Amino acid sequence: MERVSVNLELPQWLWEMTEGKDIFLPEIEDRMKFTIELSSLNVKYRTGGPFGAAVFESETGQLAGAGVNMVVTGGSSVFHAEMTAIMFAQKNTRKFELSNGGNSYDLFASTEPCAMCFGAMPWSGIKRLFCAAKGEDAERIGFDEGPKLPDWEEHLRKRGIEVYTSILRNEATAVLNAYKNTGGVIYNSDFSLK
């Protein structure tokens, strides 16, 4: 086996949007608008799939980490928006379990989590999950969301994570549709980077 390393670097436009800035969005709707804008810009700049996510400190609304889908551009199936947002939030807060030690954190996702992202939530340390588009909206344009439990929201609630869905769903679904209509790559397990 060859010695390799994995380096995740967010798109330049996202760094320019967030680096060195203290971003505070106290209102839930403003946090979701920011998250949907991430997904829209990811489509506009062709830097990945039509998904965005952001982690905010629950009380103040301070941005702790932002992410976008980079599966194809980053060459890894784990580079979903929620996963990248969680990774950067954990690095920025220096906590692998976000809500450990005082502050609590919320994850905003432009689309409900797929099976992989759903599985990561209990270990991330988030206390609340806010979603815009439904999983069925992503599936409608061809994405495979995986074998997620039908009552996934209840399973997260049992683990201490509050779940809120369909916040600005129409706006997020419009981004998904724009991605498909502009010829965005619909990758699934049978897709190959050639």
Coordinates of C-alpha atoms in Angstrom, one line a residue:
M1 CA 0.0 0.0 0.0
E2 CA 1.2 3.5 -0.8
R3 CA 1.6 6.1 1.9
V4 CA -1.1 8.7 1.5
S5 CA -2.7 11.5 3.5
V6 CA -6.1 13.1 3.4
N7 CA -6.3 16.8 3.4
L8 CA -9.7 18.5 3.3
E9 CA -9.7 22.0 2.1
L10 CA -12.9 23.9 1.6
P11 CA -13.4 25.8 -1.7
Q12 CA -11.7 29.2 -2.0
W13 CA -15.0 31.1 -2.2
L14 CA -16.1 29.6 1.2
W15 CA -12.8 30.6 2.8
E16 CA -13.3 34.1 1.5
M17 CA -16.8 34.2 2.9
T18 CA -15.9 33.1 6.4
E19 CA -12.1 33.2 7.2
G20 CA -11.2 35.6 9.9
K21 CA -14.8 36.8 10.3
D22 CA -16.9 36.5 13.4
I23 CA -20.2 35.5 12.0
F24 CA -23.2 35.8 14.3
L25 CA -26.7 34.9 13.2
P26 CA -29.0 34.9 16.2
E27 CA -32.2 34.0 14.3
I28 CA -32.9 30.4 13.2
E29 CA -34.2 31.4 9.8
D30 CA -31.0 33.5 9.1
R31 CA -28.9 30.5 10.0
M32 CA -30.8 28.4 7.5
K33 CA -30.6 31.1 4.8
F34 CA -26.8 31.1 5.3
T35 CA -26.8 27.3 5.0
I36 CA -28.9 27.2 1.8
E37 CA -26.7 30.0 0.4
L38 CA -23.7 27.6 0.9
S39 CA -25.4 24.9 -1.1
S40 CA -26.3 27.4 -3.9
L41 CA -22.8 28.8 -4.1
N42 CA -21.4 25.3 -4.3
V43 CA -23.6 24.7 -7.3
K44 CA -22.8 28.2 -8.8
Y45 CA -19.0 27.7 -8.5
R46 CA -19.2 23.9 -9.5
T47 CA -17.2 23.0 -6.4
G48 CA -19.4 20.0 -5.4
G49 CA -22.9 18.7 -4.9
P50 CA -25.9 20.8 -4.0
F51 CA -25.6 20.5 -0.2
G52 CA -24.5 22.9 2.5
A53 CA -24.2 22.7 6.2
A54 CA -23.1 24.9 9.1
V55 CA -22.6 24.5 12.8
F56 CA -23.6 27.4 15.1
E57 CA -23.3 27.9 18.8
S58 CA -26.9 27.5 20.0
E59 CA -27.4 30.6 22.1
T60 CA -25.4 33.3 20.3
G61 CA -25.6 32.0 16.7
Q62 CA -21.8 32.3 16.3
L63 CA -20.6 30.2 13.3
A64 CA -18.3 27.5 14.5
G65 CA -17.8 25.7 11.1
A66 CA -19.2 25.6 7.6
G67 CA -19.1 22.9 5.0
V68 CA -20.3 21.9 1.6
N69 CA -20.5 18.7 -0.3
M70 CA -17.2 17.8 -1.9
V71 CA -17.6 14.2 -2.7
V72 CA -16.6 14.4 -6.4
T73 CA -14.2 17.4 -6.1
G74 CA -12.5 15.9 -3.0
G75 CA -12.6 12.3 -4.2
S76 CA -14.1 10.8 -1.0
S77 CA -17.5 9.5 -0.3
V78 CA -17.4 10.9 3.3
F79 CA -17.0 14.5 2.2
H80 CA -20.7 15.3 2.6
A81 CA -21.7 18.8 3.7
E82 CA -22.7 17.8 7.2
M83 CA -19.5 15.8 7.7
T84 CA -17.3 18.7 6.6
A85 CA -19.1 21.3 8.7
I86 CA -18.8 19.0 11.8
M87 CA -15.1 18.4 11.1
F88 CA -14.3 22.1 10.8
A89 CA -16.5 23.0 13.8
Q90 CA -14.6 20.5 15.9
K91 CA -11.3 21.8 14.7
N92 CA -12.3 25.4 15.4
T93 CA -13.7 24.7 18.9
R94 CA -10.9 22.2 19.6
K95 CA -13.5 19.7 20.8
F96 CA -14.3 16.4 19.2
E97 CA -17.6 16.3 21.1
L98 CA -19.0 19.8 20.4
S99 CA -21.3 20.4 23.3
N100 CA -18.9 19.0 25.9
G101 CA -17.9 21.6 28.4
G102 CA -20.5 24.3 28.4
N103 CA -21.7 25.7 25.1
S104 CA -24.1 23.7 23.0
Y105 CA -24.1 23.6 19.2
D106 CA -26.6 23.2 16.4
L107 CA -26.2 21.7 12.9
F108 CA -28.0 23.3 10.0
A109 CA -28.3 21.2 6.8
S110 CA -29.7 22.3 3.5
T111 CA -31.2 18.7 3.2
E112 CA -32.0 16.1 5.7
P113 CA -29.1 13.8 6.6
C114 CA -28.4 10.7 4.5
A115 CA -27.7 7.4 6.3
M116 CA -24.0 8.2 6.9
C117 CA -24.5 11.7 8.2
F118 CA -27.4 10.5 10.4
G119 CA -25.0 8.0 11.9
A120 CA -22.4 10.6 12.7
M121 CA -24.7 13.0 14.6
P122 CA -24.8 11.3 18.0
W123 CA -21.0 11.3 18.2
S124 CA -20.6 14.9 16.9
G125 CA -22.0 16.5 20.1
I126 CA -24.6 18.6 18.4
K127 CA -27.8 19.3 20.5
R128 CA -30.1 20.4 17.7
L129 CA -30.5 19.6 14.0
F130 CA -32.3 21.9 11.6
C131 CA -33.0 20.7 8.1
A132 CA -34.4 22.4 5.0
A133 CA -35.1 20.1 2.1
K134 CA -36.4 16.6 2.8
G135 CA -34.5 13.4 1.9
E136 CA -37.2 12.6 -0.7
D137 CA -36.3 15.9 -2.4
A138 CA -32.7 14.8 -2.9
E139 CA -33.9 11.3 -4.0
R140 CA -36.3 12.9 -6.5
I141 CA -33.4 14.3 -8.5
G142 CA -31.5 11.0 -8.3
F143 CA -29.4 10.9 -5.1
D144 CA -29.4 7.8 -3.0
E145 CA -29.9 8.7 0.7
G146 CA -29.2 5.2 1.9
P147 CA -31.0 2.9 4.3
K148 CA -32.0 5.4 7.0
L149 CA -34.4 4.4 9.7
P150 CA -38.0 5.5 8.9
D151 CA -38.3 7.1 12.4
W152 CA -34.8 8.6 12.3
E153 CA -35.9 11.8 13.9
E154 CA -37.2 9.9 17.0
H155 CA -33.9 8.0 17.2
L156 CA -32.0 11.3 17.4
R157 CA -34.3 12.7 20.0
K158 CA -33.7 9.6 22.1
R159 CA -30.0 10.5 21.9
G160 CA -30.7 14.0 23.2
I161 CA -30.8 15.8 19.8
E162 CA -33.8 17.9 19.0
V163 CA -34.8 17.8 15.3
Y164 CA -36.6 20.4 13.2
T165 CA -37.3 19.8 9.5
S166 CA -38.7 21.6 6.5
I167 CA -37.3 25.0 7.4
L168 CA -37.2 27.0 4.1
R169 CA -37.8 23.7 2.3
N170 CA -38.8 25.4 -1.0
E171 CA -35.7 27.5 -1.2
A172 CA -33.4 24.4 -0.5
T173 CA -35.4 22.3 -3.0
A174 CA -34.9 25.0 -5.6
V175 CA -31.1 24.6 -5.2
L176 CA -31.4 20.8 -5.7
N177 CA -33.5 21.3 -8.9
A178 CA -31.1 23.9 -10.2
Y179 CA -28.2 21.5 -9.7
K180 CA -29.9 18.8 -11.7
N181 CA -31.1 21.2 -14.4
T182 CA -27.6 22.5 -15.0
G183 CA -26.2 19.0 -15.4
G184 CA -24.7 18.5 -12.0
V185 CA -23.2 15.1 -11.3
I186 CA -25.6 12.8 -9.6
Y187 CA -23.2 10.4 -7.9
N188 CA -24.2 7.2 -6.0
S189 CA -22.4 4.1 -5.1
D190 CA -22.1 3.0 -8.7
F191 CA -20.5 6.3 -9.8
S192 CA -16.8 6.2 -10.6
L193 CA -14.2 9.0 -10.7
K194 CA -12.6 8.4 -14.1

